[in-house]
Amino acid sequence: MPVPEGAAMAQGATISPISQLGDARTGKLADNLSGFGRTLRRAGVRVDAARMALAQQAVMLVGLRREDFSAALEAVLVSREQDRMVFRELFDAYFRNPNVAQKLLAQMLPSAESRAEPAKRSPRVSEALAPVRAARNAPPPREDDKVDFDAAMTASDLQRLRQADFNQLSASEYLLVERLARDIPLPLPHYAARRTRPGLRGSRPHWPGAMHLAARSGGEVLRVPLLQRRQQPLPLLVLVDVSGSMERYARLLLAFLHAATAPRHTGAVVRRDVFAFGTGLTDLTPAFRLADTDAMLQAASHAIHDFAGGTRMGECLAQLRAQHARRLVGRRTLVLLISDGLDTGPPEVLAQELGWLRRHAGRLLWLNPLLRFEGYAPTARGAAELHRQAHGMVAVHNLSRLQDLAASLAALLRQ
C-alpha cells in the first residue's frame, strides 16, 4: 500500500529528527540552542547535555512558533522554580526576533538587534549576557593589567560583597558570598547539662577516677578528681521561609546555618531541628544531618515542593505543633524564625500559633531581611504579629549582618 508523501516525511522526522533539523535549518538552530544552554549555565541554571538533547527533540516536535518554542525549552531546561523568571528574561534577550533566531551563531543577537534591550534586568541575567558584550566590544586585556587589577581591587571587592544585599548579587557573586558565609562562626550559648564528667571544678568527688589514679601510685590517694556538669550548646530550632520573596535568602541562610552549627565549628554536637515553610511544612532535619553543605542543599531542594510560592505561616506552625511538638526541649530551645513576615494566612491562626511557640521555647528570634531598609516598620499583618511575639528582631541581608548574629544571640539571652 503506497504511503502518502506527508506521512513519509513524518516518518522520516520521527526516525532522524536531528538530521532533519540540520537539513531544514542549515544546521544553525542546533548551534543556537547550544549557545543558549551555555548562557543559561552562566546564569546559574542547571543545564546538562541530556537536557540539551531533550531541548532539540522538543523543538522538533513543537516547531518554531515563538510561544511553543519558548514553552518547550522551558519545560525541559528549567527544573527549579527560582530559575523560571531568569529563563524567560534570557529567552527574550537571546531570541528577541523569531525571524533571526535561526541566524544566531554565538550567544547573543547581533549588535543591531541588541539596541532595544530592556532597561533593567536581574543581576543573574545581566551577568550571563555581559561576557558576550565584552568579548565583542573590547580587546583582550593584557596580562599585566590583570595582575594590577587583582592587586588593587580584591580587598575592595570583598568589602563590597560583605555589605551587598543577597538579593542584589549576580550569579557568580551569589556563589562566592555563599562560600564566604560558610566560614562565618556562630558560637551558640551553652547550658549546664545534667550529665557530668571529670574536671578541675565541680561539686562532687569522682571516686572511680581517684581509685584509678591511686593504682598508679602504689594505692595511695594523692588526688581526688571532681565531677562537673557538661556544657552543651542550646538546642536550635530553625524555621525558614521559602516563599518567593525569600527565595535567595533562604538558600544562603541554610548554607550558613548548616556550616556554622556543624561539630567541626562548634566543637560539640548541636541539636538542630530545621523546617522549611511556605504553603506547607517540610522537615529538613534529615538533610541537615549530612556532613557536606552542598549535599545538604541538594537534599533540601528535593524535599521542598512549595519553593518560591506563598506563605501561610500560621498553618505551618499548627502543623509543627501537631506533628513535631516534642522537638522543642522545654525552655532551652532557641528558635530562629527566618522570614520577611509577608504572610497570607489568617492572622488569628498566626497569633495563636506564635503564642504557643513562644511559651514552649526559650527564646524566639526573628531574622528579617527587610530590616535592610531604613525606616522599616512591620506594618503587614504577619510582620506585626511576629514583631509583637518575638523576643528580638535581627537583620540578615548581608555577610556583615551574619557576622553580628552571634553577638545578637548573646544579647538576647542576657535579657
Short mmCIF file of C-alpha atoms in Angstrom, two decimals:
data_model
loop_
_atom_site.label_atom_id
_atom_site.label_comp_id
_atom_site.label_asym_id
_atom_site.label_seq_id
_atom_site.Cartn_x
_atom_site.Cartn_y
_atom_site.Cartn_z
CA MET A 1 0.00 0.00 0.00
CA PRO A 2 1.59 3.32 -1.01
CA VAL A 3 2.41 5.73 1.74
CA PRO A 4 1.33 9.38 1.27
CA GLU A 5 4.13 11.88 0.87
CA GLY A 6 3.21 13.78 4.08
CA ALA A 7 3.22 10.55 6.10
CA ALA A 8 6.61 9.62 4.70
CA MET A 9 8.01 12.97 5.77
CA ALA A 10 6.55 12.50 9.23
CA GLN A 11 8.10 9.06 9.47
CA GLY A 12 11.45 10.46 8.41
CA ALA A 13 11.23 13.19 11.03
CA THR A 14 10.50 10.59 13.69
CA ILE A 15 13.39 8.38 12.67
CA SER A 16 16.01 11.11 12.39
CA PRO A 17 14.82 14.36 14.00
CA ILE A 18 18.26 15.88 14.45
CA SER A 19 19.34 15.37 10.85
CA GLN A 20 16.04 16.80 9.60
CA LEU A 21 16.57 19.83 11.84
CA GLY A 22 20.01 20.36 10.41
CA ASP A 23 18.89 19.93 6.80
CA ALA A 24 15.89 22.21 7.15
CA ARG A 25 17.65 24.99 9.01
CA THR A 26 21.15 24.70 7.55
CA GLY A 27 22.44 23.35 10.87
CA LYS A 28 22.25 26.70 12.70
CA LEU A 29 19.45 26.12 15.20
CA ALA A 30 21.31 23.34 16.99
CA ASP A 31 24.28 25.70 17.43
CA ASN A 32 21.96 28.40 18.72
CA LEU A 33 20.45 26.02 21.28
CA SER A 34 23.91 25.03 22.47
CA GLY A 35 24.90 28.69 22.88
CA PHE A 36 21.65 29.41 24.73
CA GLY A 37 22.38 26.47 27.06
CA ARG A 38 25.83 27.90 27.85
CA THR A 39 24.22 31.27 28.64
CA LEU A 40 21.75 29.59 30.99
CA ARG A 41 24.60 27.83 32.80
CA ARG A 42 26.39 31.16 33.30
CA ALA A 43 23.21 32.48 34.90
CA GLY A 44 23.16 29.59 37.38
CA VAL A 45 20.50 27.42 35.69
CA ARG A 46 21.26 23.70 35.89
CA VAL A 47 21.55 22.61 32.26
CA ASP A 48 23.44 19.49 31.17
CA ALA A 49 23.93 17.60 27.92
CA ALA A 50 20.90 15.37 28.49
CA ARG A 51 18.61 18.39 28.86
CA MET A 52 20.06 19.97 25.71
CA ALA A 53 19.33 16.78 23.76
CA LEU A 54 15.76 16.87 25.06
CA ALA A 55 15.53 20.52 24.02
CA GLN A 56 16.42 19.66 20.41
CA GLN A 57 13.82 16.89 20.36
CA ALA A 58 11.20 19.19 21.88
CA VAL A 59 11.81 21.86 19.24
CA MET A 60 11.36 19.26 16.50
CA LEU A 61 8.00 18.28 17.98
CA VAL A 62 6.52 21.75 18.53
CA GLY A 63 8.09 23.74 15.69
CA LEU A 64 9.44 27.29 15.68
CA ARG A 65 6.35 29.28 16.63
CA ARG A 66 7.69 31.62 19.32
CA GLU A 67 5.24 30.74 22.11
CA ASP A 68 5.54 26.98 21.53
CA PHE A 69 9.31 27.24 21.12
CA SER A 70 9.68 29.06 24.46
CA ALA A 71 7.28 26.76 26.33
CA ALA A 72 9.04 23.62 25.06
CA LEU A 73 12.50 24.86 26.06
CA GLU A 74 11.26 25.99 29.47
CA ALA A 75 9.65 22.60 30.10
CA VAL A 76 12.86 20.64 29.52
CA LEU A 77 15.56 23.12 30.64
CA VAL A 78 14.08 24.55 33.85
CA SER A 79 13.83 22.26 36.88
CA ARG A 80 13.70 24.83 39.71
CA GLU A 81 11.06 27.48 40.30
CA GLN A 82 13.68 30.13 41.12
CA ASP A 83 15.16 29.74 37.60
CA ARG A 84 11.90 30.28 35.73
CA MET A 85 11.98 34.09 35.51
CA VAL A 86 15.69 34.01 34.69
CA PHE A 87 14.99 31.66 31.78
CA ARG A 88 12.24 33.89 30.41
CA GLU A 89 14.38 37.04 30.59
CA LEU A 90 17.28 35.29 28.86
CA PHE A 91 15.00 33.82 26.19
CA ASP A 92 13.57 37.25 25.37
CA ALA A 93 17.08 38.74 25.09
CA TYR A 94 18.54 35.80 23.18
CA PHE A 95 15.72 35.10 20.75
CA ARG A 96 14.30 38.61 20.58
CA ASN A 97 13.27 38.40 16.93
CA PRO A 98 11.92 34.97 15.91
CA ASN A 99 12.91 35.59 12.30
CA VAL A 100 16.60 35.85 13.19
CA ALA A 101 16.67 33.14 15.89
CA GLN A 102 17.98 30.65 13.31
CA LYS A 103 20.82 33.03 12.34
CA LEU A 104 22.43 33.26 15.78
CA LEU A 105 25.82 31.57 15.76
CA ALA A 106 27.07 32.75 19.15
CA GLN A 107 25.31 33.53 22.41
CA MET A 108 23.75 36.92 21.68
CA LEU A 109 21.91 38.71 18.93
CA PRO A 110 23.93 40.85 16.51
CA SER A 111 24.69 44.36 17.75
CA ALA A 112 21.98 45.82 15.51
CA GLU A 113 19.40 43.69 17.29
CA SER A 114 20.61 44.43 20.83
CA ARG A 115 19.81 48.15 20.95
CA ALA A 116 16.25 47.55 22.14
CA GLU A 117 17.22 45.72 25.31
CA PRO A 118 15.02 46.26 28.38
CA ALA A 119 16.23 48.95 30.74
CA LYS A 120 16.50 46.72 33.77
CA ARG A 121 17.32 43.06 34.19
CA SER A 122 18.01 40.83 37.16
CA PRO A 123 21.72 40.55 38.13
CA ARG A 124 21.87 36.90 37.05
CA VAL A 125 20.64 37.72 33.53
CA SER A 126 22.86 40.79 33.18
CA GLU A 127 25.94 38.84 34.19
CA ALA A 128 25.12 35.96 31.83
CA LEU A 129 24.92 38.36 28.87
CA ALA A 130 27.77 40.68 29.89
CA PRO A 131 30.73 38.45 28.85
CA VAL A 132 29.41 38.28 25.30
CA ARG A 133 29.21 42.06 25.00
CA ALA A 134 32.67 42.47 26.49
CA ALA A 135 34.17 39.95 24.12
CA ARG A 136 32.56 41.72 21.14
CA ASN A 137 33.41 45.33 22.02
CA ALA A 138 36.72 45.22 23.90
CA PRO A 139 40.18 43.87 23.07
CA PRO A 140 41.53 41.13 25.33
CA PRO A 141 43.26 42.59 28.41
CA ARG A 142 46.99 42.31 28.81
CA GLU A 143 48.41 40.03 31.49
CA ASP A 144 49.99 42.98 33.34
CA ASP A 145 46.62 44.72 33.52
CA LYS A 146 45.02 41.60 35.06
CA VAL A 147 47.65 41.46 37.79
CA ASP A 148 47.28 45.16 38.63
CA PHE A 149 43.50 44.85 38.73
CA ASP A 150 43.59 41.87 41.09
CA ALA A 151 46.06 43.51 43.45
CA ALA A 152 44.13 46.77 43.60
CA MET A 153 40.52 45.55 43.69
CA THR A 154 40.41 42.29 45.63
CA ALA A 155 40.11 43.87 49.08
CA SER A 156 37.56 46.46 47.96
CA ASP A 157 35.51 43.84 46.14
CA LEU A 158 35.37 41.67 49.24
CA GLN A 159 34.35 44.65 51.34
CA ARG A 160 31.59 45.47 48.86
CA LEU A 161 30.35 41.89 48.91
CA ARG A 162 30.21 41.92 52.71
CA GLN A 163 27.84 44.89 52.56
CA ALA A 164 25.85 43.85 49.48
CA ASP A 165 22.27 42.69 49.82
CA PHE A 166 21.92 39.00 48.96
CA ASN A 167 19.03 39.79 46.62
CA GLN A 168 21.13 42.20 44.51
CA LEU A 169 24.03 39.83 43.76
CA SER A 170 24.78 38.40 40.36
CA ALA A 171 25.02 34.62 39.93
CA SER A 172 28.80 34.40 40.41
CA GLU A 173 28.74 36.90 43.30
CA TYR A 174 25.98 34.91 44.97
CA LEU A 175 28.02 31.70 44.78
CA LEU A 176 31.06 33.49 46.20
CA VAL A 177 29.06 35.03 49.05
CA GLU A 178 27.53 31.64 49.81
CA ARG A 179 31.03 30.18 50.17
CA LEU A 180 32.12 33.08 52.37
CA ALA A 181 29.05 32.65 54.57
CA ARG A 182 30.07 29.08 55.36
CA ASP A 183 33.21 30.35 57.12
CA ILE A 184 31.36 32.70 59.48
CA PRO A 185 31.26 31.24 63.02
CA LEU A 186 28.11 31.17 65.11
CA PRO A 187 29.09 30.33 68.71
CA LEU A 188 25.88 29.27 70.39
CA PRO A 189 25.36 29.89 74.13
CA HIS A 190 25.86 26.82 76.36
CA TYR A 191 23.94 25.48 79.32
CA ALA A 192 24.91 23.08 82.13
CA ALA A 193 23.56 19.62 81.31
CA ARG A 194 22.61 17.00 83.90
CA ARG A 195 25.35 14.63 82.88
CA THR A 196 28.76 15.10 84.48
CA ARG A 197 32.37 14.47 83.58
CA PRO A 198 35.69 14.67 85.48
CA GLY A 199 37.14 18.16 85.61
CA LEU A 200 39.06 20.67 87.69
CA ARG A 201 35.95 22.29 89.10
CA GLY A 202 32.93 20.51 90.47
CA SER A 203 30.72 19.81 93.45
CA ARG A 204 31.18 16.05 93.91
CA PRO A 205 34.26 13.80 94.09
CA HIS A 206 34.83 11.29 91.32
CA TRP A 207 35.80 8.18 93.33
CA PRO A 208 36.33 5.75 90.41
CA GLY A 209 38.78 8.25 88.95
CA ALA A 210 40.51 8.59 92.32
CA MET A 211 40.94 4.81 92.58
CA HIS A 212 42.33 4.67 89.06
CA LEU A 213 44.91 7.34 89.91
CA ALA A 214 45.77 5.58 93.21
CA ALA A 215 46.60 2.39 91.32
CA ARG A 216 49.41 4.27 89.60
CA SER A 217 50.90 5.47 92.92
CA GLY A 218 51.01 2.21 94.85
CA GLY A 219 47.49 2.50 96.28
CA GLU A 220 47.99 5.92 97.83
CA VAL A 221 45.30 8.51 97.04
CA LEU A 222 47.15 11.62 96.01
CA ARG A 223 44.38 13.45 94.16
CA VAL A 224 40.60 13.19 94.04
CA PRO A 225 39.16 14.47 90.75
CA LEU A 226 35.82 16.25 90.79
CA LEU A 227 32.70 15.81 88.71
CA GLN A 228 31.46 18.85 86.84
CA ARG A 229 28.35 19.24 84.70
CA ARG A 230 28.83 19.05 80.96
CA GLN A 231 28.39 22.22 78.94
CA GLN A 232 26.22 21.75 75.86
CA PRO A 233 25.07 24.21 73.17
CA LEU A 234 21.46 25.29 73.34
CA PRO A 235 19.09 23.20 71.20
CA LEU A 236 18.30 25.00 67.95
CA LEU A 237 15.00 25.10 66.07
CA VAL A 238 15.26 26.81 62.67
CA LEU A 239 12.16 27.79 60.69
CA VAL A 240 12.97 29.08 57.19
CA ASP A 241 10.50 30.86 54.94
CA VAL A 242 10.90 29.57 51.36
CA SER A 243 8.29 31.77 49.69
CA GLY A 244 9.01 33.75 46.53
CA SER A 245 10.12 36.91 48.34
CA MET A 246 12.61 34.88 50.43
CA GLU A 247 13.98 32.80 47.56
CA ARG A 248 17.62 33.91 47.57
CA TYR A 249 17.88 34.49 51.31
CA ALA A 250 16.62 31.01 52.18
CA ARG A 251 19.29 29.04 50.33
CA LEU A 252 22.16 31.17 51.57
CA LEU A 253 20.99 31.17 55.20
CA LEU A 254 20.51 27.41 55.13
CA ALA A 255 24.11 27.01 53.94
CA PHE A 256 25.33 29.42 56.62
CA LEU A 257 23.48 27.71 59.48
CA HIS A 258 24.50 24.23 58.35
CA ALA A 259 28.19 25.11 58.30
CA ALA A 260 28.17 27.39 61.37
CA THR A 261 26.49 24.81 63.63
CA ALA A 262 28.48 21.80 62.42
CA PRO A 263 30.57 19.96 65.06
CA ARG A 264 33.82 20.98 63.34
CA HIS A 265 32.98 24.64 64.05
CA THR A 266 31.22 24.40 67.41
CA GLY A 267 33.40 21.67 68.95
CA ALA A 268 30.24 19.88 70.14
CA VAL A 269 27.18 18.23 68.65
CA VAL A 270 24.36 20.76 68.36
CA ARG A 271 20.80 19.52 68.36
CA ARG A 272 19.39 21.07 65.19
CA ASP A 273 15.78 20.75 64.07
CA VAL A 274 15.24 22.57 60.77
CA PHE A 275 11.95 23.12 58.93
CA ALA A 276 11.10 24.99 55.75
CA PHE A 277 7.66 26.57 55.47
CA GLY A 278 5.71 28.17 52.67
CA THR A 279 2.27 26.86 51.86
CA GLY A 280 3.23 23.72 53.83
CA LEU A 281 5.83 22.47 56.32
CA THR A 282 8.89 20.50 55.21
CA ASP A 283 11.23 18.72 57.64
CA LEU A 284 14.83 19.44 56.63
CA THR A 285 16.42 17.82 59.69
CA PRO A 286 17.48 14.65 57.77
CA ALA A 287 19.17 16.86 55.17
CA PHE A 288 20.99 18.80 57.92
CA ARG A 289 22.49 15.55 59.22
CA LEU A 290 24.59 15.34 56.04
CA ALA A 291 28.14 16.49 56.66
CA ASP A 292 28.63 18.25 53.32
CA THR A 293 26.82 21.57 52.87
CA ASP A 294 26.38 21.12 49.11
CA ALA A 295 24.83 17.69 49.68
CA MET A 296 22.53 19.24 52.28
CA LEU A 297 21.36 21.93 49.84
CA GLN A 298 20.71 19.36 47.16
CA ALA A 299 18.72 17.15 49.53
CA ALA A 300 16.77 20.18 50.77
CA SER A 301 15.87 21.27 47.24
CA HIS A 302 14.49 17.80 46.51
CA ALA A 303 12.49 17.79 49.76
CA ILE A 304 10.87 21.24 49.38
CA HIS A 305 7.90 21.12 47.00
CA ASP A 306 6.47 24.61 47.60
CA PHE A 307 9.62 26.66 46.97
CA ALA A 308 9.05 30.24 45.76
CA GLY A 309 5.31 30.03 46.42
CA GLY A 310 3.17 31.78 49.02
CA THR A 311 3.42 31.92 52.82
CA ARG A 312 0.88 30.51 55.26
CA MET A 313 2.92 30.70 58.42
CA GLY A 314 0.11 30.11 60.90
CA GLU A 315 -0.99 26.85 59.28
CA CYS A 316 2.63 25.66 59.06
CA LEU A 317 3.20 26.38 62.75
CA ALA A 318 -0.01 24.50 63.55
CA GLN A 319 1.40 21.54 61.64
CA LEU A 320 4.64 21.86 63.63
CA ARG A 321 2.70 21.80 66.90
CA ALA A 322 0.57 18.82 65.86
CA GLN A 323 3.35 16.62 64.47
CA HIS A 324 6.68 17.78 65.92
CA ALA A 325 5.93 19.33 69.34
CA ARG A 326 8.43 17.00 71.02
CA ARG A 327 11.27 18.60 69.04
CA LEU A 328 11.07 21.56 71.45
CA VAL A 329 13.15 20.87 74.59
CA GLY A 330 11.29 22.86 77.19
CA ARG A 331 12.54 26.36 77.91
CA ARG A 332 16.00 25.80 76.48
CA THR A 333 15.30 25.74 72.76
CA LEU A 334 16.47 28.74 70.75
CA VAL A 335 14.09 29.36 67.83
CA LEU A 336 15.37 31.19 64.74
CA LEU A 337 12.44 32.17 62.53
CA ILE A 338 13.73 33.43 59.16
CA SER A 339 11.04 35.33 57.26
CA ASP A 340 10.06 38.73 55.91
CA GLY A 341 6.68 38.45 57.64
CA LEU A 342 4.62 38.72 54.43
CA ASP A 343 2.05 36.12 55.47
CA THR A 344 -1.15 35.41 53.50
CA GLY A 345 -2.88 33.18 56.06
CA PRO A 346 -5.48 34.08 58.69
CA PRO A 347 -3.91 36.47 61.24
CA GLU A 348 -5.77 34.91 64.19
CA VAL A 349 -4.25 31.49 63.43
CA LEU A 350 -0.78 33.02 63.24
CA ALA A 351 -1.27 34.83 66.55
CA GLN A 352 -2.40 31.64 68.28
CA GLU A 353 0.45 29.50 66.95
CA LEU A 354 3.14 32.09 67.60
CA GLY A 355 1.88 32.38 71.17
CA TRP A 356 2.20 28.62 71.60
CA LEU A 357 5.71 28.62 70.12
CA ARG A 358 6.81 31.46 72.40
CA ARG A 359 5.52 29.66 75.50
CA HIS A 360 7.28 26.39 74.65
CA ALA A 361 10.71 27.76 73.68
CA GLY A 362 13.49 29.57 75.45
CA ARG A 363 13.81 32.48 73.03
CA LEU A 364 12.17 33.32 69.71
CA LEU A 365 14.39 35.41 67.44
CA TRP A 366 13.03 36.83 64.18
CA LEU A 367 15.65 37.09 61.42
CA ASN A 368 14.19 39.61 58.97
CA PRO A 369 15.94 40.63 55.71
CA LEU A 370 13.60 43.60 55.28
CA LEU A 371 15.43 45.41 58.07
CA ARG A 372 17.90 46.46 55.38
CA PHE A 373 15.51 49.30 54.51
CA GLU A 374 15.86 52.48 56.53
CA GLY A 375 12.75 53.30 58.47
CA TYR A 376 11.29 49.82 58.04
CA ALA A 377 8.17 49.23 60.12
CA PRO A 378 6.40 45.84 60.44
CA THR A 379 3.00 47.06 59.22
CA ALA A 380 1.91 43.91 57.36
CA ARG A 381 -0.39 41.67 59.41
CA GLY A 382 2.05 38.79 59.69
CA ALA A 383 5.01 41.08 60.34
CA ALA A 384 3.12 42.98 63.04
CA GLU A 385 2.25 39.75 64.84
CA LEU A 386 5.81 38.49 64.59
CA HIS A 387 7.10 41.78 65.95
CA ARG A 388 4.73 41.51 68.92
CA GLN A 389 5.53 37.88 69.78
CA ALA A 390 9.28 37.60 69.05
CA HIS A 391 11.85 38.32 71.75
CA GLY A 392 14.08 40.11 69.26
CA MET A 393 14.49 41.02 65.57
CA VAL A 394 17.77 40.94 63.64
CA ALA A 395 18.65 41.86 60.04
CA VAL A 396 20.21 39.08 57.93
CA HIS A 397 20.53 40.58 54.46
CA ASN A 398 24.34 40.61 54.02
CA LEU A 399 27.54 38.99 55.29
CA SER A 400 28.22 41.76 57.76
CA ARG A 401 24.89 41.12 59.48
CA LEU A 402 25.57 37.40 59.64
CA GLN A 403 28.84 38.12 61.43
CA ASP A 404 26.92 40.14 64.03
CA LEU A 405 24.36 37.39 64.59
CA ALA A 406 26.32 35.65 67.37
CA ALA A 407 26.54 38.89 69.37
CA SER A 408 22.81 39.44 68.86
CA LEU A 409 22.07 35.96 70.21
CA ALA A 410 24.19 36.56 73.29
CA ALA A 411 22.49 39.90 73.95
CA LEU A 412 19.06 38.33 73.50
CA LEU A 413 19.75 35.60 76.05
CA ARG A 414 21.06 38.11 78.59
CA GLN A 415 17.73 39.94 78.61
#
